[in-house]
Coordinates of C-alpha atoms in Angstrom, one line a residue:
Chain A
M1 CA 0.0 0.3 0.0
S2 CA 2.4 2.8 0.7
I3 CA 4.7 1.8 -1.5
L4 CA 1.7 3.6 -4.9
P5 CA 2.7 6.9 -4.0
A6 CA 6.3 5.8 -4.0
L7 CA 5.9 4.1 -7.3
K8 CA 3.6 7.2 -8.8
H9 CA 6.0 10.0 -8.4
K10 CA 8.9 7.1 -9.9
R11 CA 6.0 7.4 -12.9
N12 CA 5.5 11.1 -12.8
V13 CA 9.4 12.0 -12.3
E14 CA 9.6 9.4 -15.5
V15 CA 7.2 11.8 -17.4
I16 CA 8.8 15.0 -17.1
V17 CA 12.4 13.3 -17.8
L18 CA 10.0 12.5 -21.4
A19 CA 8.4 15.2 -22.1
A20 CA 11.4 18.1 -20.9
D21 CA 13.6 16.1 -22.9
L22 CA 11.7 16.0 -26.5
A23 CA 10.4 19.8 -25.8
G24 CA 14.3 20.4 -25.5
T25 CA 15.6 18.1 -28.2
F26 CA 12.8 20.2 -31.1
I27 CA 15.2 23.2 -29.8
F28 CA 18.4 22.3 -29.8
A29 CA 17.9 20.7 -32.1
I30 CA 17.0 23.6 -34.4
Q31 CA 19.4 26.1 -33.2
G32 CA 21.7 23.6 -33.6
A33 CA 20.2 23.0 -37.2
E34 CA 21.0 27.0 -38.0
A35 CA 24.8 26.8 -36.4
A36 CA 25.5 24.5 -39.3
I37 CA 23.5 26.3 -41.8
R38 CA 25.4 30.0 -41.6
G39 CA 28.5 27.9 -40.8
E40 CA 27.5 26.6 -44.3
L41 CA 28.1 23.5 -44.2
D42 CA 25.6 21.0 -46.6
L43 CA 23.0 18.9 -45.5
L44 CA 24.3 16.6 -43.9
G45 CA 27.0 18.3 -41.8
V46 CA 23.8 20.6 -40.8
M47 CA 22.0 17.0 -39.4
V48 CA 25.0 15.8 -38.1
V49 CA 25.4 19.3 -35.5
S50 CA 21.8 19.7 -35.3
F51 CA 21.4 15.9 -33.4
A52 CA 24.8 16.6 -31.8
A53 CA 23.7 19.7 -29.9
A54 CA 19.8 18.4 -29.7
L55 CA 21.1 14.9 -27.5
G56 CA 24.7 16.0 -27.0
G57 CA 23.7 16.9 -23.5
G58 CA 21.6 14.2 -22.4
V59 CA 24.2 12.1 -23.1
I60 CA 26.9 13.0 -21.3
R61 CA 24.4 13.1 -18.8
D62 CA 23.7 9.9 -19.2
L63 CA 27.5 8.4 -20.1
L64 CA 27.8 9.9 -16.3
I65 CA 24.7 8.9 -14.4
G66 CA 25.6 5.1 -15.8
A67 CA 22.4 5.1 -17.5
T68 CA 23.8 2.8 -20.4
P69 CA 22.5 3.2 -23.0
P70 CA 21.9 6.8 -23.5
N71 CA 17.8 7.8 -23.9
A72 CA 18.7 9.5 -26.6
I73 CA 19.9 5.7 -28.5
R74 CA 17.9 3.7 -26.6
D75 CA 14.5 5.7 -27.8
W76 CA 14.3 6.7 -31.3
R77 CA 11.6 9.0 -30.9
Y78 CA 14.5 10.7 -29.9
P79 CA 17.1 11.0 -33.0
A80 CA 13.9 11.0 -34.9
L81 CA 13.4 14.0 -33.4
S82 CA 16.7 16.4 -33.7
F83 CA 16.7 15.0 -37.8
A84 CA 13.5 16.1 -38.7
A85 CA 13.8 19.1 -36.5
G86 CA 17.4 19.4 -38.9
L87 CA 15.8 19.1 -42.0
L88 CA 12.5 21.1 -41.5
T89 CA 15.1 24.1 -40.3
F90 CA 17.4 23.0 -43.6
I91 CA 14.0 23.0 -45.5
F92 CA 12.6 26.5 -43.9
H93 CA 15.5 28.3 -42.7
A94 CA 15.3 31.6 -44.8
S95 CA 11.4 32.3 -43.4
L96 CA 13.4 31.8 -39.9
H97 CA 15.4 35.1 -40.9
G98 CA 11.6 37.3 -40.1
L99 CA 11.7 36.2 -36.4
D100 CA 12.5 38.3 -34.1
S101 CA 16.1 38.1 -32.2
P102 CA 14.1 38.2 -28.4
L103 CA 11.8 35.1 -29.8
L104 CA 14.9 33.0 -30.3
V105 CA 16.3 34.3 -27.4
A106 CA 13.4 33.0 -25.5
L107 CA 12.7 29.6 -27.3
D108 CA 17.1 28.6 -26.3
A109 CA 16.3 30.8 -23.1
A110 CA 13.0 27.2 -22.7
G111 CA 15.7 25.0 -23.8
L112 CA 17.8 25.4 -21.3
S113 CA 15.7 25.0 -18.1
L114 CA 13.7 21.9 -19.6
F115 CA 16.9 20.7 -19.9
A116 CA 18.1 21.4 -17.0
V117 CA 15.0 20.0 -15.5
A118 CA 15.0 17.3 -17.0
G119 CA 18.9 16.2 -16.0
V120 CA 18.7 16.8 -12.8
E121 CA 15.3 15.3 -12.5
K122 CA 17.0 12.1 -14.1
A123 CA 20.2 11.7 -12.2
T124 CA 17.7 11.3 -7.9
L125 CA 15.8 9.4 -10.3
F126 CA 19.6 7.8 -10.6
G127 CA 21.1 7.8 -7.2
I128 CA 23.0 10.6 -7.5
G129 CA 23.0 13.3 -4.2
P130 CA 21.9 16.5 -4.5
F131 CA 25.3 18.9 -5.6
V132 CA 26.5 16.5 -8.4
A133 CA 22.3 16.3 -9.3
A134 CA 22.2 19.9 -10.4
L135 CA 25.8 19.7 -11.8
M136 CA 24.3 16.8 -14.0
G137 CA 21.6 20.0 -14.6
T138 CA 23.4 22.0 -15.6
I139 CA 25.5 20.2 -17.9
T140 CA 22.5 18.4 -19.6
G141 CA 21.5 22.4 -20.3
V142 CA 24.8 23.2 -21.9
G143 CA 26.6 20.0 -23.5
G144 CA 24.3 19.8 -26.8
G145 CA 26.3 23.0 -27.6
V146 CA 29.1 23.4 -26.6
I147 CA 29.7 19.5 -28.4
R148 CA 28.1 21.6 -31.3
D149 CA 30.7 24.3 -30.6
I150 CA 33.2 22.1 -30.7
L151 CA 32.2 20.5 -33.8
M152 CA 32.2 24.0 -35.6
A153 CA 36.1 25.1 -33.7
R154 CA 34.7 27.7 -31.9
V155 CA 35.1 27.9 -28.3
P156 CA 32.5 27.5 -26.9
A157 CA 29.1 30.1 -26.1
V158 CA 28.4 29.1 -22.7
L159 CA 31.9 30.0 -22.0
Q160 CA 31.4 33.3 -23.0
V161 CA 27.5 34.1 -22.0
D162 CA 27.3 35.3 -18.9
I163 CA 24.3 34.1 -16.5
Y164 CA 23.7 30.9 -18.7
A165 CA 25.0 27.8 -17.6
S166 CA 23.9 29.2 -14.1
A167 CA 20.4 30.2 -14.4
A168 CA 20.6 26.0 -15.2
F169 CA 22.7 25.9 -11.8
V170 CA 20.3 27.8 -10.1
G171 CA 16.8 25.7 -12.0
A172 CA 18.2 22.7 -10.5
V173 CA 19.1 23.9 -6.7
V174 CA 15.0 25.1 -7.4
V175 CA 14.2 21.9 -8.3
L176 CA 15.8 20.1 -5.8
V177 CA 15.2 22.2 -2.6
L178 CA 11.8 22.4 -3.6
R179 CA 10.9 19.1 -3.5
R180 CA 13.0 18.3 -0.2
A181 CA 10.7 20.9 1.4
G182 CA 7.8 18.3 0.7
L183 CA 6.4 20.0 -2.9
P184 CA 4.7 17.1 -5.4
S185 CA 8.0 16.5 -8.5
T186 CA 5.5 17.7 -10.5
A187 CA 5.3 21.3 -9.3
A188 CA 9.1 21.3 -8.0
A189 CA 10.2 20.9 -11.9
F190 CA 8.0 23.3 -12.9
A191 CA 9.1 26.4 -11.0
G192 CA 12.4 25.0 -11.4
G193 CA 12.1 25.4 -14.7
V194 CA 10.7 28.9 -14.6
A195 CA 13.5 30.3 -12.3
C196 CA 16.0 29.4 -14.7
F197 CA 14.1 30.2 -17.6
A198 CA 12.9 34.4 -16.1
L199 CA 16.8 34.7 -14.7
R200 CA 18.0 33.4 -18.5
M201 CA 15.8 36.5 -19.7
V202 CA 16.0 38.7 -17.3
A203 CA 19.8 38.3 -17.4
V204 CA 20.3 38.7 -20.8
S205 CA 17.4 42.0 -21.0
R206 CA 19.1 43.7 -18.5
G207 CA 22.7 43.4 -19.5
W208 CA 23.6 41.1 -16.2
H209 CA 27.6 40.1 -16.2
L210 CA 29.4 38.0 -14.3
P211 CA 32.7 39.5 -13.6
K212 CA 36.0 39.1 -14.9
A213 CA 38.9 38.3 -13.3
S214 CA 41.2 41.4 -13.1
G215 CA 45.0 42.7 -13.7
W216 CA 45.8 40.6 -16.8
Chain B
M1 CA 19.1 -28.7 -31.2
S2 CA 17.9 -25.7 -32.4
I3 CA 20.2 -23.1 -30.7
L4 CA 23.0 -23.9 -32.8
P5 CA 22.7 -22.3 -36.0
A6 CA 21.6 -19.3 -33.9
L7 CA 25.2 -20.1 -32.0
K8 CA 26.9 -20.3 -35.6
H9 CA 25.8 -16.8 -36.2
K10 CA 26.5 -15.5 -33.8
R11 CA 29.4 -16.3 -33.3
N12 CA 30.1 -15.6 -37.3
V13 CA 28.9 -11.4 -36.8
E14 CA 31.3 -11.3 -34.0
V15 CA 34.0 -12.7 -36.6
I16 CA 32.8 -10.1 -38.9
V17 CA 32.5 -7.2 -36.1
L18 CA 36.7 -7.9 -34.6
A19 CA 38.0 -8.5 -38.6
A20 CA 36.3 -5.5 -39.9
D21 CA 37.4 -3.4 -36.7
L22 CA 41.3 -4.1 -36.8
A23 CA 41.6 -3.8 -40.3
G24 CA 39.9 0.1 -40.2
T25 CA 41.6 0.0 -37.0
F26 CA 44.8 -0.3 -39.1
I27 CA 43.5 2.2 -42.3
F28 CA 42.5 4.9 -39.9
A29 CA 45.6 5.3 -37.6
I30 CA 48.0 5.4 -40.8
Q31 CA 45.5 8.6 -41.8
G32 CA 45.6 9.8 -38.5
A33 CA 49.1 9.6 -38.4
E34 CA 49.1 10.8 -41.6
A35 CA 47.2 14.1 -40.3
A36 CA 49.2 13.8 -37.9
I37 CA 52.9 14.5 -39.5
R38 CA 50.9 17.2 -41.2
G39 CA 50.7 19.2 -38.3
E40 CA 54.1 19.2 -38.2
L41 CA 53.6 17.3 -34.5
D42 CA 56.3 15.1 -32.7
L43 CA 56.4 11.8 -32.2
L44 CA 53.8 11.2 -29.4
G45 CA 51.7 13.4 -31.3
V46 CA 51.7 11.0 -33.9
M47 CA 50.9 8.7 -32.0
V48 CA 48.0 9.5 -29.9
V49 CA 46.2 11.1 -33.1
S50 CA 46.7 7.6 -35.2
F51 CA 44.8 6.1 -31.2
A52 CA 42.7 8.7 -31.3
A53 CA 40.6 7.9 -35.3
A54 CA 41.7 4.4 -35.4
L55 CA 39.6 4.1 -32.1
G56 CA 37.7 7.1 -31.3
G57 CA 34.5 5.9 -33.6
G58 CA 34.6 2.3 -31.6
V59 CA 35.1 3.6 -28.5
I60 CA 31.4 5.9 -28.7
R61 CA 30.2 3.9 -29.9
D62 CA 30.8 1.2 -27.2
L63 CA 30.3 3.9 -24.5
L64 CA 26.6 4.3 -26.5
I65 CA 25.4 1.0 -26.4
G66 CA 27.2 -0.5 -23.1
A67 CA 29.1 -2.6 -24.4
T68 CA 32.2 -1.6 -21.1
P69 CA 35.1 -1.4 -21.3
P70 CA 34.9 -0.7 -25.0
N71 CA 37.1 -3.7 -27.7
A72 CA 40.0 -0.8 -27.4
I73 CA 40.6 -1.0 -24.0
R74 CA 39.6 -4.9 -23.6
D75 CA 41.8 -6.5 -25.9
W76 CA 45.1 -5.2 -25.9
R77 CA 45.4 -6.1 -29.9
Y78 CA 43.5 -2.5 -31.2
P79 CA 45.2 -0.5 -29.0
A80 CA 49.0 -2.0 -30.3
L81 CA 47.7 -2.3 -33.0
S82 CA 47.2 1.8 -34.4
F83 CA 50.7 1.8 -32.5
A84 CA 52.6 -0.2 -34.9
A85 CA 50.4 1.7 -38.1
G86 CA 50.9 5.1 -36.6
L87 CA 54.8 3.8 -35.9
L88 CA 55.5 2.3 -39.3
T89 CA 53.0 5.1 -40.8
F90 CA 56.5 7.7 -38.7
I91 CA 59.0 5.9 -39.9
F92 CA 57.8 5.8 -43.8
H93 CA 55.8 8.6 -44.1
A94 CA 58.4 9.6 -46.8
S95 CA 57.5 6.6 -49.2
L96 CA 53.4 7.4 -48.4
H97 CA 54.4 10.4 -50.6
G98 CA 54.8 7.9 -53.7
L99 CA 50.6 7.4 -53.3
D100 CA 48.9 7.8 -55.9
S101 CA 46.0 10.4 -54.4
P102 CA 42.8 7.9 -55.6
L103 CA 44.7 4.6 -53.8
L104 CA 44.5 7.1 -51.4
V105 CA 40.5 7.9 -51.4
A106 CA 39.9 3.9 -51.4
L107 CA 41.8 3.5 -48.3
D108 CA 39.7 6.2 -46.8
A109 CA 36.7 4.4 -48.2
A110 CA 37.6 1.5 -47.3
G111 CA 37.7 2.2 -42.9
L112 CA 34.8 3.7 -43.5
S113 CA 32.6 0.9 -45.0
L114 CA 35.0 -1.7 -42.2
F115 CA 34.1 0.0 -39.3
A116 CA 30.3 1.4 -41.0
V117 CA 29.8 -3.3 -41.1
A118 CA 31.3 -3.4 -37.7
G119 CA 28.8 -0.8 -35.9
V120 CA 25.5 -1.8 -37.1
E121 CA 26.3 -5.2 -36.9
K122 CA 27.8 -4.9 -32.9
A123 CA 25.1 -2.3 -32.0
T124 CA 22.4 -4.8 -33.5
L125 CA 24.4 -7.6 -31.0
F126 CA 23.7 -5.3 -28.1
G127 CA 19.7 -5.5 -28.8
I128 CA 19.9 -1.7 -30.6
G129 CA 16.9 -1.2 -32.6
P130 CA 17.6 -0.8 -36.3
F131 CA 17.1 2.6 -36.5
V132 CA 19.8 3.9 -33.8
A133 CA 21.7 0.5 -35.2
A134 CA 22.3 2.0 -39.0
L135 CA 23.7 5.4 -36.4
M136 CA 25.8 3.2 -34.7
G137 CA 27.1 2.4 -38.2
T138 CA 27.8 5.7 -39.1
I139 CA 29.3 6.5 -35.1
T140 CA 31.2 3.9 -35.8
G141 CA 32.6 5.1 -39.1
V142 CA 33.1 8.6 -38.7
G143 CA 33.5 8.8 -35.4
G144 CA 37.7 8.5 -35.2
G145 CA 37.6 11.2 -38.0
V146 CA 35.6 13.9 -36.2
I147 CA 37.8 13.3 -33.3
R148 CA 41.0 13.5 -34.7
D149 CA 40.4 16.8 -36.7
I150 CA 39.3 18.4 -33.9
L151 CA 42.7 17.3 -32.0
M152 CA 43.9 19.1 -34.7
A153 CA 41.3 21.8 -34.0
R154 CA 39.3 22.4 -37.1
V155 CA 36.6 21.8 -38.3
P156 CA 35.7 18.2 -38.8
A157 CA 35.3 17.6 -42.7
V158 CA 33.1 14.4 -42.4
L159 CA 30.9 18.2 -42.0
Q160 CA 32.1 19.9 -45.5
V161 CA 32.9 16.5 -47.2
D162 CA 30.3 15.4 -49.7
I163 CA 28.1 11.8 -49.3
Y164 CA 30.8 10.8 -46.3
A165 CA 28.7 10.1 -43.4
S166 CA 25.6 8.8 -45.2
A167 CA 27.3 6.9 -47.5
A168 CA 28.0 4.6 -44.0
F169 CA 24.5 4.9 -43.7
V170 CA 23.7 3.3 -46.4
G171 CA 25.7 0.6 -46.0
A172 CA 24.6 0.4 -42.2
V173 CA 21.0 0.3 -43.7
V174 CA 22.1 -2.7 -46.4
V175 CA 22.6 -4.7 -44.2
L176 CA 20.0 -5.4 -42.2
V177 CA 17.8 -5.4 -45.0
L178 CA 19.6 -7.8 -46.3
R179 CA 20.1 -10.0 -43.1
R180 CA 15.9 -9.0 -42.3
A181 CA 15.3 -10.5 -45.4
G182 CA 17.2 -13.4 -44.3
L183 CA 20.2 -13.3 -45.3
P184 CA 23.5 -15.2 -43.8
S185 CA 24.9 -12.1 -41.9
T186 CA 27.9 -12.7 -43.8
A187 CA 26.3 -12.8 -46.9
A188 CA 25.1 -8.9 -45.7
A189 CA 28.1 -7.7 -43.9
F190 CA 30.0 -7.8 -47.3
A191 CA 26.8 -6.1 -49.2
G192 CA 26.5 -3.6 -46.7
G193 CA 30.3 -2.8 -47.0
V194 CA 30.6 -2.8 -50.3
A195 CA 27.2 -0.7 -51.2
C196 CA 29.2 2.1 -48.6
F197 CA 32.6 1.6 -51.2
A198 CA 31.2 1.9 -54.1
L199 CA 28.8 5.0 -53.1
R200 CA 32.0 6.8 -51.3
M201 CA 34.8 6.6 -55.0
V202 CA 31.5 7.4 -56.8
A203 CA 30.3 10.5 -55.1
V204 CA 34.4 10.9 -55.5
S205 CA 34.6 10.5 -58.8
R206 CA 31.4 12.0 -59.9
G207 CA 31.6 15.3 -57.6
W208 CA 29.1 14.7 -56.0
H209 CA 27.5 17.0 -54.1
L210 CA 24.9 16.7 -51.5
P211 CA 22.7 20.3 -50.9
K212 CA 23.5 23.6 -48.9
A213 CA 20.6 25.5 -47.6
S214 CA 20.4 29.1 -49.5
G215 CA 19.8 32.2 -49.1
W216 CA 21.8 32.8 -46.0
Chain C
M1 CA 42.9 -16.1 6.2
S2 CA 44.9 -15.7 3.1
I3 CA 41.9 -13.2 1.6
L4 CA 43.3 -11.0 4.5
P5 CA 46.2 -10.0 2.7
A6 CA 44.5 -9.5 -0.6
L7 CA 42.3 -7.3 1.3
K8 CA 44.3 -5.0 3.2
H9 CA 46.5 -4.8 -0.4
K10 CA 43.1 -4.0 -2.4
R11 CA 42.6 -1.3 0.7
N12 CA 45.4 0.6 0.0
V13 CA 44.6 0.5 -3.7
E14 CA 41.8 2.2 -2.9
V15 CA 43.5 4.8 -0.5
I16 CA 46.1 5.4 -2.9
V17 CA 44.2 6.6 -5.6
L18 CA 41.8 8.6 -2.9
A19 CA 45.4 10.4 -2.2
A20 CA 46.5 10.9 -5.3
D21 CA 42.9 11.7 -7.3
L22 CA 42.0 14.5 -5.2
A23 CA 45.5 16.2 -4.6
G24 CA 45.9 16.1 -9.0
T25 CA 42.6 17.0 -8.8
F26 CA 43.3 20.8 -7.0
I27 CA 46.4 21.4 -9.4
F28 CA 45.4 21.0 -12.5
A29 CA 42.0 22.8 -11.4
I30 CA 44.8 26.1 -10.6
Q31 CA 46.4 25.4 -13.9
G32 CA 42.2 25.0 -15.9
A33 CA 41.5 27.9 -14.0
E34 CA 44.6 29.8 -14.5
A35 CA 44.2 29.3 -18.7
A36 CA 40.3 30.6 -18.2
I37 CA 41.9 34.1 -17.0
R38 CA 44.3 34.7 -19.5
G39 CA 41.9 33.6 -22.2
E40 CA 39.7 36.0 -21.1
L41 CA 36.9 34.0 -19.7
D42 CA 33.8 35.2 -17.3
L43 CA 33.8 34.0 -13.3
L44 CA 31.6 31.3 -14.9
G45 CA 33.9 29.8 -17.7
V46 CA 36.7 30.0 -15.1
M47 CA 34.8 27.6 -13.0
V48 CA 33.9 25.3 -16.2
V49 CA 37.4 25.0 -17.5
S50 CA 38.2 23.9 -14.1
F51 CA 36.4 22.1 -14.1
A52 CA 36.9 20.0 -17.0
A53 CA 40.4 20.6 -16.1
A54 CA 40.6 18.7 -13.1
L55 CA 38.1 15.8 -13.7
G56 CA 38.1 15.1 -17.6
G57 CA 40.8 13.3 -17.7
G58 CA 39.4 10.5 -14.7
V59 CA 35.8 11.1 -16.1
I60 CA 37.4 9.9 -20.0
R61 CA 39.5 6.6 -17.5
D62 CA 36.2 5.7 -15.9
L63 CA 33.9 5.7 -18.8
L64 CA 36.4 3.6 -20.8
I65 CA 37.2 1.2 -17.9
G66 CA 33.8 0.9 -16.6
A67 CA 33.3 2.0 -13.5
T68 CA 30.1 4.1 -13.8
P69 CA 29.1 6.3 -12.5
P70 CA 32.7 8.3 -12.5
N71 CA 34.2 8.8 -8.9
A72 CA 33.9 12.9 -10.1
I73 CA 30.1 12.3 -10.6
R74 CA 29.2 9.4 -7.3
D75 CA 31.8 11.7 -4.7
W76 CA 31.2 15.7 -4.2
R77 CA 34.2 16.2 -3.0
Y78 CA 35.6 16.0 -6.7
P79 CA 33.5 19.3 -8.5
A80 CA 33.3 21.1 -5.0
L81 CA 37.6 20.6 -4.7
S82 CA 37.8 22.1 -8.3
F83 CA 34.7 24.5 -8.1
A84 CA 37.4 25.3 -4.7
A85 CA 40.3 25.8 -6.7
G86 CA 39.2 27.4 -9.8
L87 CA 38.1 30.3 -7.1
L88 CA 40.2 30.5 -5.4
T89 CA 42.2 30.9 -8.3
F90 CA 39.8 33.4 -9.5
I91 CA 39.7 35.7 -6.9
F92 CA 43.9 35.4 -5.5
H93 CA 45.4 34.8 -9.2
A94 CA 47.3 38.4 -9.6
S95 CA 49.2 36.9 -6.4
L96 CA 50.1 34.0 -8.9
H97 CA 51.4 36.3 -10.8
G98 CA 54.3 36.6 -8.6
L99 CA 55.1 33.0 -8.5
D100 CA 58.2 31.9 -10.9
S101 CA 57.7 30.0 -13.5
P102 CA 59.9 26.6 -12.5
L103 CA 57.7 26.3 -9.6
L104 CA 54.6 26.1 -12.4
V105 CA 56.6 23.6 -14.9
A106 CA 57.4 21.8 -11.1
L107 CA 53.1 22.3 -10.1
D108 CA 52.3 20.0 -13.0
A109 CA 54.1 17.7 -13.5
A110 CA 53.6 16.7 -10.3
G111 CA 49.7 16.6 -11.1
L112 CA 50.6 14.9 -13.6
S113 CA 51.9 11.8 -11.4
L114 CA 49.9 12.1 -9.6
F115 CA 47.6 10.8 -11.9
A116 CA 49.4 8.7 -14.0
V117 CA 49.7 6.9 -11.0
A118 CA 46.1 6.7 -9.8
G119 CA 45.2 5.8 -13.0
V120 CA 46.7 3.2 -13.5
E121 CA 46.4 1.3 -10.3
K122 CA 42.7 2.1 -11.1
A123 CA 42.9 0.4 -14.3
T124 CA 44.3 -2.5 -12.6
L125 CA 41.7 -2.5 -9.6
F126 CA 39.7 -2.9 -12.1
G127 CA 40.9 -6.4 -13.5
I128 CA 42.7 -4.0 -17.0
G129 CA 45.8 -5.3 -18.4
P130 CA 48.9 -4.0 -17.9
F131 CA 49.6 -2.5 -21.4
V132 CA 46.2 -0.8 -21.1
A133 CA 46.1 0.0 -17.7
A134 CA 49.6 2.3 -18.6
L135 CA 47.7 3.7 -21.5
M136 CA 44.6 4.9 -18.6
G137 CA 47.3 5.8 -16.4
T138 CA 49.0 8.0 -18.7
I139 CA 45.2 9.1 -20.0
T140 CA 44.1 10.2 -17.0
G141 CA 47.3 12.3 -17.0
V142 CA 46.9 14.0 -19.8
G143 CA 43.0 13.9 -20.1
G144 CA 42.1 16.9 -18.2
G145 CA 44.8 19.4 -20.4
V146 CA 43.3 18.0 -23.0
I147 CA 39.7 18.8 -23.5
R148 CA 41.0 22.1 -21.3
D149 CA 42.9 23.0 -24.9
I150 CA 39.6 21.8 -26.6
L151 CA 37.3 24.3 -24.6
M152 CA 40.0 27.5 -25.2
A153 CA 39.3 25.8 -29.3
R154 CA 43.5 25.6 -28.9
V155 CA 45.5 21.6 -30.5
P156 CA 46.1 20.7 -27.7
A157 CA 49.4 21.2 -25.8
V158 CA 49.8 17.4 -25.2
L159 CA 50.4 17.1 -29.0
Q160 CA 53.3 19.5 -29.4
V161 CA 54.7 19.2 -26.1
D162 CA 57.6 17.5 -25.6
I163 CA 58.0 14.2 -23.1
Y164 CA 54.8 15.3 -22.0
A165 CA 52.3 12.1 -21.8
S166 CA 55.3 9.9 -22.1
A167 CA 56.4 10.8 -19.3
A168 CA 53.5 9.7 -17.1
F169 CA 53.4 6.2 -19.9
V170 CA 56.4 5.5 -18.4
G171 CA 55.6 6.4 -14.5
A172 CA 52.5 3.9 -15.1
V173 CA 54.9 1.5 -16.3
V174 CA 57.1 2.0 -13.3
V175 CA 54.3 0.7 -10.8
L176 CA 53.1 -2.1 -13.4
V177 CA 56.9 -3.1 -13.3
L178 CA 57.9 -3.2 -10.0
R179 CA 54.3 -4.2 -8.5
R180 CA 55.6 -7.9 -10.9
A181 CA 58.8 -8.0 -8.9
G182 CA 56.6 -7.7 -5.6
L183 CA 57.2 -4.6 -4.1
P184 CA 54.2 -3.1 -2.1
S185 CA 51.5 -1.2 -4.0
T186 CA 52.6 2.1 -1.3
A187 CA 56.2 1.5 -3.3
A188 CA 55.1 0.9 -6.5
A189 CA 52.9 4.0 -7.0
F190 CA 55.5 6.4 -4.7
A191 CA 58.7 5.1 -6.9
G192 CA 56.2 5.3 -10.9
G193 CA 55.0 8.7 -9.7
V194 CA 58.6 9.6 -9.1
A195 CA 59.6 8.5 -12.4
C196 CA 57.8 9.8 -14.0
F197 CA 58.4 13.7 -11.9
A198 CA 61.9 13.1 -12.1
L199 CA 60.9 12.6 -16.0
R200 CA 59.3 15.5 -17.2
M201 CA 61.3 18.3 -15.3
V202 CA 65.1 16.6 -16.5
A203 CA 63.1 17.3 -20.1
V204 CA 62.4 20.4 -19.3
S205 CA 65.2 21.8 -17.6
R206 CA 67.6 19.7 -20.3
G207 CA 64.8 20.9 -23.2
W208 CA 64.2 16.5 -24.1
H209 CA 62.6 16.9 -27.3
L210 CA 61.1 14.0 -29.6
P211 CA 62.5 14.0 -33.1
K212 CA 59.4 14.9 -35.9
A213 CA 58.7 13.5 -38.9
S214 CA 60.6 14.5 -41.7
G215 CA 60.4 15.8 -45.7
W216 CA 57.4 16.9 -44.9

């Protein structure tokens, strides 16, 4: 009897991870495809980069927490979704020019939030302690972008953009704190995602910066 | 009684994976060593790059499908072969100048075909579904080259070269389709390898291109 | 009864791995932070690079030998230590200018030696054969630096610096040979570390070079 709520809780978390992961995959695949098109890669290059950008973060997380084979490999929906998003972007990218930049920033922040939440939830599910679980949320959120930039032979944007990985880390911490405080997993996940999204958007609009070391 | 053919089939597949993997390792180690020598690296750098180029694709595949430790680590013949190939290239590279470029392209295509076949076979052996297994064949084929180029701080050639990863993907699909059609594993592997090799060679000789997104 | 010495031996090796790993983590985190500060990254970038530089080698080793989740994830002391070292470097980096370059080279050589010993010990503990175990020691020693340089979009220093990975390999081989010769694990680990450290320092002070392939 007493195991039923626990089971239901686990079910909930798994659904949250799946939904957040798939939505984030779609957003980051589009972003990766755009970066590849701007880098003048051909159709194949666009597909590869959108695949890596969308699934890289989750794959690194799954390898690190020992969840092998990673979801991106075990579940055909992940690669299929990333390729579909890459192909759609390739075909319709001209129309994307019309999109204004604030919308793109918001989409990116949404992908980051989704992945940060999915990452911290899944790490917790695999028995990882809170500090490292928050790191796993961060890595899930920024890992794909890092691989995308490495493939394009650039210094990863996340190392230079202000309040990006930090927003993912804060969102993951919010999830963990609210869960510890007794909130249902769905509510905690939602609040964490909103915290990450809001922090990222405010940081962009106000031009917040992290300090640099002086004197060099 | 009925289990004997299944066992024999599994044996066959394992021998195919081993033979194709070792042959591909040798070819890609030579290629990696050449890239490193051209990049003016010293002996150690040449050995490291030839090791990474030869074994990177298989290691990524094995980590992703959960076959840990990867063959390249479990079986000393893999690293030993890659180091031997790297050393031979380092010593005799001057003679390699004499080789004409078509032969080098053919060798590269052979390595790609061997790894694509080995990758799809091994993924299937580990219970991976067909779509993702074909991706694993592709990653096995191109992964080493990607790591080689990342180590040399270049945009990976595979993202810019036409019909390369696609040839590996096609070869892997041929293996899967022929197996499903009931062909013995050895025949399917051979046909898939030939398909990948032929597609790559024809694409090079005819200058086939994949489309680029227009308008940027 | 006869199992007690074996157990004690295993205990010893585990303590050696932990101590060497943590000390190496601290040193390489400082180094990574310095590289990031020089690259004008902000606080977050400094933290990420020092994390990757300190833990990258060990994570690659653990993934390869199948020790998942890697220590760096399972044990919160690893990431906490790397972040602390990164933060301290960020705050006090101006004072580090005062340090003379020989001291920095010696610290780096110490980190390399610690990681090479920890790597070969841990691989042996996981039943990896001697040749590959020595490679794992080398990868543990140089992996973090490779990831650090890839993140900064540079050709990894280890591919260009003379007698660096080779020193790690030699140190790992010394550990294995002395263990085989019957020395207690602590003594073998110590001797291997000293061998790596001494070889690296002598190579730097005498300007030893590995050969380059001629004729290109």
